[in-house]
mmCIF file of C-alpha atoms in Angstrom:
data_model
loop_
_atom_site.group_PDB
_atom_site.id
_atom_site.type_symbol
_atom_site.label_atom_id
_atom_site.label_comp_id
_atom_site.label_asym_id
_atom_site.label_seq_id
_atom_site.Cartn_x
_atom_site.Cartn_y
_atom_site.Cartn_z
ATOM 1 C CA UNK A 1 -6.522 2.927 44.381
ATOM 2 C CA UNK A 2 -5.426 -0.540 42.663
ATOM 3 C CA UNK A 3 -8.914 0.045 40.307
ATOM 4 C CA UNK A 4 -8.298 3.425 39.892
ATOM 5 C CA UNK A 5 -4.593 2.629 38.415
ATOM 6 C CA UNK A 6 -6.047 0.127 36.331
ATOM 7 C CA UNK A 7 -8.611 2.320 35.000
ATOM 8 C CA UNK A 8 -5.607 4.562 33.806
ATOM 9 C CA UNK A 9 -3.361 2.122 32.427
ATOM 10 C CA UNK A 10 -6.112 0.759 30.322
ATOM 11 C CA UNK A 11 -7.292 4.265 28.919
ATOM 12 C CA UNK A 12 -3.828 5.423 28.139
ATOM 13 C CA UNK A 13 -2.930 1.659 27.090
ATOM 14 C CA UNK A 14 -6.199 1.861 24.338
ATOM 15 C CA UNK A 15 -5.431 5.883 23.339
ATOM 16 C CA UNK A 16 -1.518 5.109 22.924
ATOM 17 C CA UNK A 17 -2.864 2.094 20.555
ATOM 18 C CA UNK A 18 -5.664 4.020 19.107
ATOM 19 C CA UNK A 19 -3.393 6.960 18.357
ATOM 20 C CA UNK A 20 -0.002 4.758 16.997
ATOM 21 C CA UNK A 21 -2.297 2.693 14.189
ATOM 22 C CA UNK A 22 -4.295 5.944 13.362
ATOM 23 C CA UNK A 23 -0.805 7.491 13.144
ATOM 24 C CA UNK A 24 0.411 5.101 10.467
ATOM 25 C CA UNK A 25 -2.442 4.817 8.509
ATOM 26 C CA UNK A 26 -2.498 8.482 7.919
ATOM 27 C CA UNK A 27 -1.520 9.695 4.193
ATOM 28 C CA UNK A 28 1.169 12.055 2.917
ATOM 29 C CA UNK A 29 -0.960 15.245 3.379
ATOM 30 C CA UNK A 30 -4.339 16.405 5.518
ATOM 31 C CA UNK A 31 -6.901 13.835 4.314
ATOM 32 C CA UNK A 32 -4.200 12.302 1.516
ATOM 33 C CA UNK A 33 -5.310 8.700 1.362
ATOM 34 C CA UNK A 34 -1.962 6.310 2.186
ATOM 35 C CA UNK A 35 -1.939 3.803 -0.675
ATOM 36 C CA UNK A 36 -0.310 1.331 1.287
ATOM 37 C CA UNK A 37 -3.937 1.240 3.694
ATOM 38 C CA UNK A 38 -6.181 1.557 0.622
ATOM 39 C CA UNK A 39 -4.116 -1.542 -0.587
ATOM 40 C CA UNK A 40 -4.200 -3.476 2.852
ATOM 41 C CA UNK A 41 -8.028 -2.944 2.731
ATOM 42 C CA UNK A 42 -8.382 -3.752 -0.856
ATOM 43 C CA UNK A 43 -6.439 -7.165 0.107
ATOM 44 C CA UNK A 44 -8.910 -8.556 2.424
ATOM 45 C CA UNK A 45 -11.957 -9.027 -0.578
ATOM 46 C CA UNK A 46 -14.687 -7.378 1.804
ATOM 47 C CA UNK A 47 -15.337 -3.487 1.297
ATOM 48 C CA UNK A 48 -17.131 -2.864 -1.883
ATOM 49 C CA UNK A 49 -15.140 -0.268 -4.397
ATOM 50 C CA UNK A 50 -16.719 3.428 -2.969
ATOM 51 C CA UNK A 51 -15.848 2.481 0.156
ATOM 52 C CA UNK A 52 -12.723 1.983 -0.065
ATOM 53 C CA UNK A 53 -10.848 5.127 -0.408
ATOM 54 C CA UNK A 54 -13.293 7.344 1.883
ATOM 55 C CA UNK A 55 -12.328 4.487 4.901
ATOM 56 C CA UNK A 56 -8.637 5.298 3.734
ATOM 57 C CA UNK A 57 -8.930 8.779 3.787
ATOM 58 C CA UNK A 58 -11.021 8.816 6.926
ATOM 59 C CA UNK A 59 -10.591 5.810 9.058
ATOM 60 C CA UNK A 60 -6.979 7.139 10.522
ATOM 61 C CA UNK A 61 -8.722 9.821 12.067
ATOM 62 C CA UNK A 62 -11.290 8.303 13.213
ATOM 63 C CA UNK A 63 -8.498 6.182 15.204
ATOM 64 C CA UNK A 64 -7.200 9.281 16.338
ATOM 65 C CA UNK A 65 -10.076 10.726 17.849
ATOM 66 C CA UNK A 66 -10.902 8.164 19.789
ATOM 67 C CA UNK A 67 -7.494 8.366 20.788
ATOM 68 C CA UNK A 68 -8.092 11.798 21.936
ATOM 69 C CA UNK A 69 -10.898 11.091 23.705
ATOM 70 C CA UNK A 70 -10.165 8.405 25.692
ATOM 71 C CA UNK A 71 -7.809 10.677 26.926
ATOM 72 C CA UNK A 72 -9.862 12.983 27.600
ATOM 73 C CA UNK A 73 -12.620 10.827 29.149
ATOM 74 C CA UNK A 74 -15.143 12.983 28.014
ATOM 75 C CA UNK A 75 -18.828 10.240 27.792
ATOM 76 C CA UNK A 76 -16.592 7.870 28.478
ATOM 77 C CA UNK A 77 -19.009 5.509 28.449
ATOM 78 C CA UNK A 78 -20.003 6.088 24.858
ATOM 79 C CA UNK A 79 -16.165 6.752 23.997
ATOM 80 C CA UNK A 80 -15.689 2.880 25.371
ATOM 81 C CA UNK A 81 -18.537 1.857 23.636
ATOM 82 C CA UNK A 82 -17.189 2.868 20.274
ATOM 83 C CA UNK A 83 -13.401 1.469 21.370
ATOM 84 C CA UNK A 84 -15.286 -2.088 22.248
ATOM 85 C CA UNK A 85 -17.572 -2.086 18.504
ATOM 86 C CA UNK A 86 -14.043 -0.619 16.350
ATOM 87 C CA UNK A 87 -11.787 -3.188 17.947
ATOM 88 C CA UNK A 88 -14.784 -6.022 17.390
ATOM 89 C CA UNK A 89 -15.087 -5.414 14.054
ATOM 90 C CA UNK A 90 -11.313 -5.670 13.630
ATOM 91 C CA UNK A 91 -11.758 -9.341 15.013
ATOM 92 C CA UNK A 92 -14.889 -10.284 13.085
ATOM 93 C CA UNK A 93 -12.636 -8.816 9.672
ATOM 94 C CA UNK A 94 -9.396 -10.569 10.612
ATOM 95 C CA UNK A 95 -11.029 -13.890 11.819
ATOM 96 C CA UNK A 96 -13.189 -13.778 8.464
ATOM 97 C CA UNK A 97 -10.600 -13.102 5.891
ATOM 98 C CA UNK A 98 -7.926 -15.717 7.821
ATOM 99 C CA UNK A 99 -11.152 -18.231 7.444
ATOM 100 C CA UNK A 100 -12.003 -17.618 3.817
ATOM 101 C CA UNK A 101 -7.923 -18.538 3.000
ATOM 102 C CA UNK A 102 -6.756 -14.876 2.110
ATOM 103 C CA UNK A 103 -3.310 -14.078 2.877
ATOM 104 C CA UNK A 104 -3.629 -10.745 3.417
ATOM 105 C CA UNK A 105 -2.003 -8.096 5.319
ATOM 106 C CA UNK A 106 -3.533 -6.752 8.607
ATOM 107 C CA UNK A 107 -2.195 -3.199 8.225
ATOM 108 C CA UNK A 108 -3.257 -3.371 12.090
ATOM 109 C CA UNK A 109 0.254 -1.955 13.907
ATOM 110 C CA UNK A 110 2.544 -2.105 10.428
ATOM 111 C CA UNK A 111 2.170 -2.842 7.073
ATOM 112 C CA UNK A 112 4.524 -5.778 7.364
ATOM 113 C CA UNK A 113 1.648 -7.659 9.532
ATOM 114 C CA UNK A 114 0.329 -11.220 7.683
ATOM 115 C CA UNK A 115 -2.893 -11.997 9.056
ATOM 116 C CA UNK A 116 -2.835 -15.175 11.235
ATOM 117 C CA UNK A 117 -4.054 -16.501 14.179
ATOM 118 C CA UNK A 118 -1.973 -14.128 16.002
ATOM 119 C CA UNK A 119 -2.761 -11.225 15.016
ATOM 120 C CA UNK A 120 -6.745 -12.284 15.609
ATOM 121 C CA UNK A 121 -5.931 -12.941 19.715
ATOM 122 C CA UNK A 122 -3.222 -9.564 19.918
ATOM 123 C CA UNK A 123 -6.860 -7.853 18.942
ATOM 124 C CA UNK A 124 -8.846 -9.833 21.344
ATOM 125 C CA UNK A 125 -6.505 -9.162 23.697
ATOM 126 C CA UNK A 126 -6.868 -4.933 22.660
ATOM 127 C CA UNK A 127 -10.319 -5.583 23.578
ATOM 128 C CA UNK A 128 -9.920 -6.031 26.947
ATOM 129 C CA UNK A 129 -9.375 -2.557 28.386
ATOM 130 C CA UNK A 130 -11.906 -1.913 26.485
ATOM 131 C CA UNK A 131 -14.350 -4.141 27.972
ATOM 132 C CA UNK A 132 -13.232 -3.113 31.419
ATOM 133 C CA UNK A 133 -14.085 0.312 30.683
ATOM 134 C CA UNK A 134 -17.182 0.040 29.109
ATOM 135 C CA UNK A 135 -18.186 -2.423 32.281
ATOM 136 C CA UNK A 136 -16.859 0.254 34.646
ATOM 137 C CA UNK A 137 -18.983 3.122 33.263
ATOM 138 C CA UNK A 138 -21.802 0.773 33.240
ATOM 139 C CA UNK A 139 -21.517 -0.946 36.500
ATOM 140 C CA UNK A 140 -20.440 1.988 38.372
ATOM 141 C CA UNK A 141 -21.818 5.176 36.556
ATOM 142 C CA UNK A 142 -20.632 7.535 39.306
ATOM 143 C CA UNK A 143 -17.442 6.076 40.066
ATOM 144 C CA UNK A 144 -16.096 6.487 36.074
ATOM 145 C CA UNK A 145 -17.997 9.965 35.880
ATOM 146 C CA UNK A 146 -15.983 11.090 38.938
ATOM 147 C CA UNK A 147 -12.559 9.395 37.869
ATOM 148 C CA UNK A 148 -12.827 10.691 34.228
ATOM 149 C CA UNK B 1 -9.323 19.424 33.951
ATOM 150 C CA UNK B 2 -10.775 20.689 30.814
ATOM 151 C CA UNK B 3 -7.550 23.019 30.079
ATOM 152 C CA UNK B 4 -5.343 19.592 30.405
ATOM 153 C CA UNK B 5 -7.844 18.072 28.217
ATOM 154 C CA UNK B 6 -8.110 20.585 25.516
ATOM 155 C CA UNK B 7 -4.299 21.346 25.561
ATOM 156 C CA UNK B 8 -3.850 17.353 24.732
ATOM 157 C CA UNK B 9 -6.053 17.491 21.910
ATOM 158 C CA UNK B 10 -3.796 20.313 20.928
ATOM 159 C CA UNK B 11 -0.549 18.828 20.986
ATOM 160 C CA UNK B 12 -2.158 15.615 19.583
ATOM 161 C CA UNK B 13 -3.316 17.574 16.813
ATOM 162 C CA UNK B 14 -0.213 19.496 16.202
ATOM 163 C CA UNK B 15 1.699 16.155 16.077
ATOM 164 C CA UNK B 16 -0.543 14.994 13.673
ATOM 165 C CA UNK B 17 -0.538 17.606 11.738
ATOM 166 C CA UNK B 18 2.985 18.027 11.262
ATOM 167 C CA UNK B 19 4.443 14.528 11.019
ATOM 168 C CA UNK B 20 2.668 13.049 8.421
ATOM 169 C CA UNK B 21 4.492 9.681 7.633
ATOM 170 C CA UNK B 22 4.852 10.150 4.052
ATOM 171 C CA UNK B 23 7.723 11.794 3.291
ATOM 172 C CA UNK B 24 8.541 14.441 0.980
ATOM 173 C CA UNK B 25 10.617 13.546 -1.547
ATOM 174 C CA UNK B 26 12.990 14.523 -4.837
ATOM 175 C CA UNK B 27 12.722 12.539 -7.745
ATOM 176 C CA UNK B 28 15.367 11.708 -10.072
ATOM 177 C CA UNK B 29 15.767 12.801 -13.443
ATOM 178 C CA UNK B 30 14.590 10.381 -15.760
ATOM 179 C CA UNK B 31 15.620 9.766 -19.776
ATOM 180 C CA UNK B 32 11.879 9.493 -21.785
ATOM 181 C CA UNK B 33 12.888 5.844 -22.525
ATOM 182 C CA UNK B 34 12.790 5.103 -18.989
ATOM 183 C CA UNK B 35 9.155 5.643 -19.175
ATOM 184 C CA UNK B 36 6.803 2.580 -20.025
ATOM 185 C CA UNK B 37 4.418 5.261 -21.236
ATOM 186 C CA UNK B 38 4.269 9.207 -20.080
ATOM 187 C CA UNK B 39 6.518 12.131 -20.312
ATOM 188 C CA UNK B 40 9.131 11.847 -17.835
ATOM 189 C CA UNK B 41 8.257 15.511 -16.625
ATOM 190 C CA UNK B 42 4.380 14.532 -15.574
ATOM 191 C CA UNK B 43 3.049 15.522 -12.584
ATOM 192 C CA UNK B 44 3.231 12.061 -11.034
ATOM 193 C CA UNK B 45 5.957 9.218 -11.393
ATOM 194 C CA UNK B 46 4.653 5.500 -10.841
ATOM 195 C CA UNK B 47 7.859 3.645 -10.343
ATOM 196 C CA UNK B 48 7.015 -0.221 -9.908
ATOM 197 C CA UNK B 49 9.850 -2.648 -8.703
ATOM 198 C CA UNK B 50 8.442 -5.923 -10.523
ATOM 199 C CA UNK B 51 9.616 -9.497 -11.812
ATOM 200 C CA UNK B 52 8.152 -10.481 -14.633
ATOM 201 C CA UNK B 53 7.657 -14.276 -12.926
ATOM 202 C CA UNK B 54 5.218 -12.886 -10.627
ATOM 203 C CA UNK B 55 1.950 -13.304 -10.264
ATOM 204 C CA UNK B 56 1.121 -10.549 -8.123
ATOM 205 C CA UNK B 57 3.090 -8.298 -10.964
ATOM 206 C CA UNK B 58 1.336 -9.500 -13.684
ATOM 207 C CA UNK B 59 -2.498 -9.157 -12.082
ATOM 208 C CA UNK B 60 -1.057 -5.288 -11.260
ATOM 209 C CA UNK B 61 0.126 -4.911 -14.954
ATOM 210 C CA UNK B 62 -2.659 -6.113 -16.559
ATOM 211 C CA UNK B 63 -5.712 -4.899 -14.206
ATOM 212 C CA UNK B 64 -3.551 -1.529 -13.060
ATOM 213 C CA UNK B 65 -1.020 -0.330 -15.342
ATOM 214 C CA UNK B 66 -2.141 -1.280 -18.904
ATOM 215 C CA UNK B 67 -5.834 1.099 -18.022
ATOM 216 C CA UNK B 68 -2.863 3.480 -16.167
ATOM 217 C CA UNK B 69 -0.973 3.692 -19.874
ATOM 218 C CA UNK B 70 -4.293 4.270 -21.914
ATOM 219 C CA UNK B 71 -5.777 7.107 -19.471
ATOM 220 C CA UNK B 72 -3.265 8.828 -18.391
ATOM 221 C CA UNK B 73 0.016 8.158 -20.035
ATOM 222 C CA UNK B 74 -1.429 8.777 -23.637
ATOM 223 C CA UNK B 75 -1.982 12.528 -21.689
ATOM 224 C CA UNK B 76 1.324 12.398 -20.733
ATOM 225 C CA UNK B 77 -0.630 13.449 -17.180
ATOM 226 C CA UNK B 78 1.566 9.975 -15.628
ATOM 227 C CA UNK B 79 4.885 8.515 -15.900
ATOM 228 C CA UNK B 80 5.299 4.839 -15.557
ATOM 229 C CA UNK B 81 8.947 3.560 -14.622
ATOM 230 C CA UNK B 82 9.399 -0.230 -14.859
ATOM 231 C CA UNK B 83 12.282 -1.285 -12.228
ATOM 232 C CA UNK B 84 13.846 -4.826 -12.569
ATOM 233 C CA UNK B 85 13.849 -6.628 -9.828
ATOM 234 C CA UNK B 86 14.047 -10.523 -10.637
ATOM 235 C CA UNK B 87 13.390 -12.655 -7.518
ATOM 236 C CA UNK B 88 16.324 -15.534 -6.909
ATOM 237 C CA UNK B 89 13.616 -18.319 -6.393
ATOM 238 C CA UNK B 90 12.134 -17.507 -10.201
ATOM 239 C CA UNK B 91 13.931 -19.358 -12.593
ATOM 240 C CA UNK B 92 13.155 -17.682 -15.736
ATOM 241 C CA UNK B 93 12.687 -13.838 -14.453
ATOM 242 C CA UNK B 94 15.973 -12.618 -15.320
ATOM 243 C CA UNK B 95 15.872 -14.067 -18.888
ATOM 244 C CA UNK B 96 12.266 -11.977 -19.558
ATOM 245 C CA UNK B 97 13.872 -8.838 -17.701
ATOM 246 C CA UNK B 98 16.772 -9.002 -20.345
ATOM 247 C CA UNK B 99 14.820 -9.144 -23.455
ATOM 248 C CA UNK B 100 12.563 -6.127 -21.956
ATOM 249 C CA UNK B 101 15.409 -4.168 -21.056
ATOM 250 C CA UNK B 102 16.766 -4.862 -24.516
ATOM 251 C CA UNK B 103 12.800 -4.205 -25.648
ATOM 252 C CA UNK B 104 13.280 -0.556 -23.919
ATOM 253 C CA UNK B 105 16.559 0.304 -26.149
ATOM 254 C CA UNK B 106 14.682 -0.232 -29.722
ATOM 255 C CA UNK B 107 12.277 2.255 -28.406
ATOM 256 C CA UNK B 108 8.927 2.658 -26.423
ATOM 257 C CA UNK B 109 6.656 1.123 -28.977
ATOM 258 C CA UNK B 110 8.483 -2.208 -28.468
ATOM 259 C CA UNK B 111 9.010 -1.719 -25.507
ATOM 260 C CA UNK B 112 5.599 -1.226 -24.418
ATOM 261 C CA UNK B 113 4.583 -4.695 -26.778
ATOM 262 C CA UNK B 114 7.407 -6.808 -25.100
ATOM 263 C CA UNK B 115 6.222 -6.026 -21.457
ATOM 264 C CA UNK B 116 2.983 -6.752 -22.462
ATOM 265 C CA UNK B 117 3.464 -9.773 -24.452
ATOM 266 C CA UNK B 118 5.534 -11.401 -21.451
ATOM 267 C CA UNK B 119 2.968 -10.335 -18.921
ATOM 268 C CA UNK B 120 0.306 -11.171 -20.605
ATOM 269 C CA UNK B 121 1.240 -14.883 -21.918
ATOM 270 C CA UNK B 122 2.853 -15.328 -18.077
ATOM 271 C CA UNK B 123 1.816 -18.493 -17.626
ATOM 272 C CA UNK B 124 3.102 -20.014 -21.002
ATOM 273 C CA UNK B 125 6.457 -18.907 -20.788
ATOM 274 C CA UNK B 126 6.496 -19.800 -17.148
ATOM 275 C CA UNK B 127 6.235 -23.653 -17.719
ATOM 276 C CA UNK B 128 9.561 -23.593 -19.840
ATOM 277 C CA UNK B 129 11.235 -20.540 -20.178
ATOM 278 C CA UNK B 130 9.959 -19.865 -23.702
ATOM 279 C CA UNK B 131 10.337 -16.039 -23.508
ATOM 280 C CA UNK B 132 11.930 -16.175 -26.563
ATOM 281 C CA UNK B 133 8.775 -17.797 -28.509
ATOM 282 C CA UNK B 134 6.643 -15.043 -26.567
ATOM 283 C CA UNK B 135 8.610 -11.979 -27.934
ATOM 284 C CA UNK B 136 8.975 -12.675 -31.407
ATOM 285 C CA UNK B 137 5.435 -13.653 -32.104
ATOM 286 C CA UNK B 138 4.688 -10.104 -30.551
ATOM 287 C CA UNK B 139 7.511 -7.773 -31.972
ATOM 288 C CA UNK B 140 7.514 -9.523 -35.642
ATOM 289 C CA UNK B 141 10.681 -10.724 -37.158
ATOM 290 C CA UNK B 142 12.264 -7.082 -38.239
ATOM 291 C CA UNK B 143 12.174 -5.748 -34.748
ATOM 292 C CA UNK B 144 13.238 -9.599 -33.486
ATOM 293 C CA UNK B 145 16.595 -9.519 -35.337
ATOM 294 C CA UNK B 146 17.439 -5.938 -33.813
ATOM 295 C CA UNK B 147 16.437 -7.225 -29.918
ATOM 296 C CA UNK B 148 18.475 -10.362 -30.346
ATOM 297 C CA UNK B 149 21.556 -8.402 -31.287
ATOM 298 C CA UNK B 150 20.933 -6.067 -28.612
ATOM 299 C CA UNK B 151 20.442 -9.321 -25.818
ATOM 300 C CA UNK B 152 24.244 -9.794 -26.513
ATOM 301 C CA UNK B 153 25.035 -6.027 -24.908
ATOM 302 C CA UNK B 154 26.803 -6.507 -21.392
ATOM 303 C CA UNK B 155 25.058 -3.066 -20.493
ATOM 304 C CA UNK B 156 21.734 -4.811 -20.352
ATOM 305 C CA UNK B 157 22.735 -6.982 -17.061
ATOM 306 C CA UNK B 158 24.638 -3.822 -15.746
ATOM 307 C CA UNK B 159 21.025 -2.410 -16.414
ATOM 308 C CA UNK B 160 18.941 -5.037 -14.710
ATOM 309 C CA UNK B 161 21.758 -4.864 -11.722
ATOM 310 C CA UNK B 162 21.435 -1.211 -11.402
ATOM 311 C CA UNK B 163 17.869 -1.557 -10.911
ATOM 312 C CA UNK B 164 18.204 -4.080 -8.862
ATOM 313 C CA UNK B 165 20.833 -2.391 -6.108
ATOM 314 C CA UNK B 166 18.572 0.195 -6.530
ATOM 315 C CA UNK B 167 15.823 -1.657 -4.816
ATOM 316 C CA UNK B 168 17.700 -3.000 -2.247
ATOM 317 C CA UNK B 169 18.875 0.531 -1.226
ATOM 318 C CA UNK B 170 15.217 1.798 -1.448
ATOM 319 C CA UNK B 171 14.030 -1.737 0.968
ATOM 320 C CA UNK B 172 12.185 -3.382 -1.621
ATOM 321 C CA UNK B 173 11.479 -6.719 -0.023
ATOM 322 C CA UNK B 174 8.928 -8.333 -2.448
ATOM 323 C CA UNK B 175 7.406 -7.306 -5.566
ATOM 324 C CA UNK B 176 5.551 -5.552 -7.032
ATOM 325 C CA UNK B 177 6.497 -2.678 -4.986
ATOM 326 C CA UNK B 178 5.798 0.505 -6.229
ATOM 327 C CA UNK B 179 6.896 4.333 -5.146
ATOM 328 C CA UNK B 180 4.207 7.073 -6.134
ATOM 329 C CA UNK B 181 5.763 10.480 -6.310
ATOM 330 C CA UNK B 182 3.316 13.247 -6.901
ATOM 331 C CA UNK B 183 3.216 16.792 -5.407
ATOM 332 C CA UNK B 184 6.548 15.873 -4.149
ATOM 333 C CA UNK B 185 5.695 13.769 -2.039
ATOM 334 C CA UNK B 186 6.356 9.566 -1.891
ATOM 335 C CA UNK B 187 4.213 6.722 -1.264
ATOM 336 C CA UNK B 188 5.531 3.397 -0.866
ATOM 337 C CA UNK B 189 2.877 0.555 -1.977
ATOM 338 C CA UNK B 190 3.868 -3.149 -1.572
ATOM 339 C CA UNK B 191 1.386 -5.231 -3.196
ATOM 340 C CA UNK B 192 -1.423 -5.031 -6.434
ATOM 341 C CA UNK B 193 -3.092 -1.839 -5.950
ATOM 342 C CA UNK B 194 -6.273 -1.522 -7.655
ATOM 343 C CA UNK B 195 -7.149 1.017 -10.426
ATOM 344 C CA UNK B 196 -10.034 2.258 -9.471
ATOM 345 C CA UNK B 197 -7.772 3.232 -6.320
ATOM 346 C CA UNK B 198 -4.512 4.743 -8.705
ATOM 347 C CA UNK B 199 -7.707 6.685 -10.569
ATOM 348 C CA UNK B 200 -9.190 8.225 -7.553
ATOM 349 C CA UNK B 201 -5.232 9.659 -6.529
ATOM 350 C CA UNK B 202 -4.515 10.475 -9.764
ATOM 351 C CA UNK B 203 -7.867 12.462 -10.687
ATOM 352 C CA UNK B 204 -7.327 14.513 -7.586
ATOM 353 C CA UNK B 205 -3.814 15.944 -8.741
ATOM 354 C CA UNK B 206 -3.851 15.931 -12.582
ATOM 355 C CA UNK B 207 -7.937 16.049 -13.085
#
């Protein structure tokens, strides 16, 4: 019961998230890029210039459907696989641009958000319900399958 | 399960669909001398809080706006509004704001080669508040004589105030801050934004 709670709380806990900073990042329109993101990503010195405006116009629904999924539960173990790499690769971006000196903006939950060692453990912290649920759907196949 | 499931997606959808955060919005009718360069009827509006102190203000000016005023003002395809909005902490701001404001009134040429000038030769005038020095080496002495009477108009402060409340009542917290209006719809940028990324918005509406 107690695991079975806890497997709930953290897939609602990671879609709620998922779904709230996909939600902001989305532009004026269907697919309208939101300056403010292109910006934010611009700020931190590490996408190259093509990339830039497809991950603005894109990335917030990418967000979003994992959002949807998670609520859904539908492979969950891929669906936590993909929750574990996206919030990793937040770290690995925040930690590197806080090393190299840039004082940039996260654009993580606002676009009021200076990147600092703060923000770098809130998203280590995000990737804990991740982790459980990726470990649950590994160590326990059935279990998540019948839960989900 | 799979009706719960697909009816979330649904409403999830639906949500997203129909609140999109930026907002539609009306713009306000602008006089052509308003406009750093552009009609002020073109399809999109670049507004840009700035202070002419600023770093951040004058890497957007001279990497973003000046290649924004060749391609697509000269079209008259974009409309670029300079807002005042001298920061407390930068000594010297409000004195360049007052000789472009007074720049603006002798007409867009000269306005246009003020802005410039004092963005451009930033980190001269910066030292010791030699604005003055800046300007007239880039309007020539004719044009000089005409902005220095104009400096002594109380309607140039009212001016830079104006623009100022205005940015306070629109929650402009640092600068440059700039409000992109196009297809009626706003978009609030705080920081340098790129031009390759202005390009890529702009070709999609005016292209």
């Amino acid at each position: 019961m107690v695991l079975r709670i806890l497997h709930w709380i953290c897939r609602l806990g990671l879609a709620g998230t998922f779904f709230y900073t996909g939600y902001i990042k989305l532009g004026p329109g269907l697919l309208e890029p939101n300056l403010q993101f292109a910006a934010v990503l611009y700020g931190y010195r590490l996408f190259p210039e093509p990339l830039l405006m497809p991950l603005a116009r894109y990335f917030p629904w990418v967000e979003i459907a994992l959002a949807i999924l998670l609520l859904v539960g539908w492979k969950m173990r891929y669906v936590a696989l993909a929750a574990c790499a996206l919030i990793a690769s937040f770290i690995s971006i925040l930690t590197i641009t806080y090393l190299r000196g840039i004082d940039a903006n996260c654009g993580c939950f606002s676009f009021d958000d200076r990147i600092g060692p703060l923000t770098i453990v809130r998203d280590g912290l995000i990737l804990l319900p991740a982790l459980y649920l990726l470990a649950e759907t590994v160590w326990s196949p059935r279990t998540a399958v019948q839960r989900s | 399960m799979r009706t719960i499931a697909g009816l979330t997606c649904l409403v999830l959808c639906t949500l997203c669909a129909a609140a999109f955060p930026g907002g539609s919005a009306q713009v306000a009718d602008l006089k052509p001398e308003q406009c750093l360069g552009g009609a002020p009827d073109a399809p999109i509006r670049l507004e840009i809080f700035s202070d002419f102190e600023c770093p951040a203000c004058r890497q957007l000016y001279l990497e973003s706006v000046r290649p924004v005023l060749k391609e697509y003002c000269s079209l008259d395809k974009v409309c670029v509004v300079y807002m005042e909005f001298p920061l407390q902490g930068h000594k010297y701001s409000r004195q360049a704001a007052r000789y472009a404001k007074a720049a603006q009134k002798l007409g867009k040429k000269e306005y246009q080669v003020v802005v410039d000038a004092i963005f451009q030769n930033q980190e001269i005038w910066v030292k010791d508040g030699s604005v003055d020095d800046v300007v007239f080496k880039a309007l020539g002495s004719n044009s000089y004589v005409n902005l220095k009477k104009l400096l002594l108009d109380p309607s140039i402060d009212a001016a830079i105030n104006a623009e100022q409340a205005e940015g306070e009542k629109r929650e402009v917290k640092s600068t440059p801050t700039l409000f992109i209006y196009a297809l009626a719809k706003e978009q609030k940028v705080e920081g340098p934004l790129p031009y390759f990324v202005l390009k890529d918005f702009f070709d999609r509406i005016v292209k």
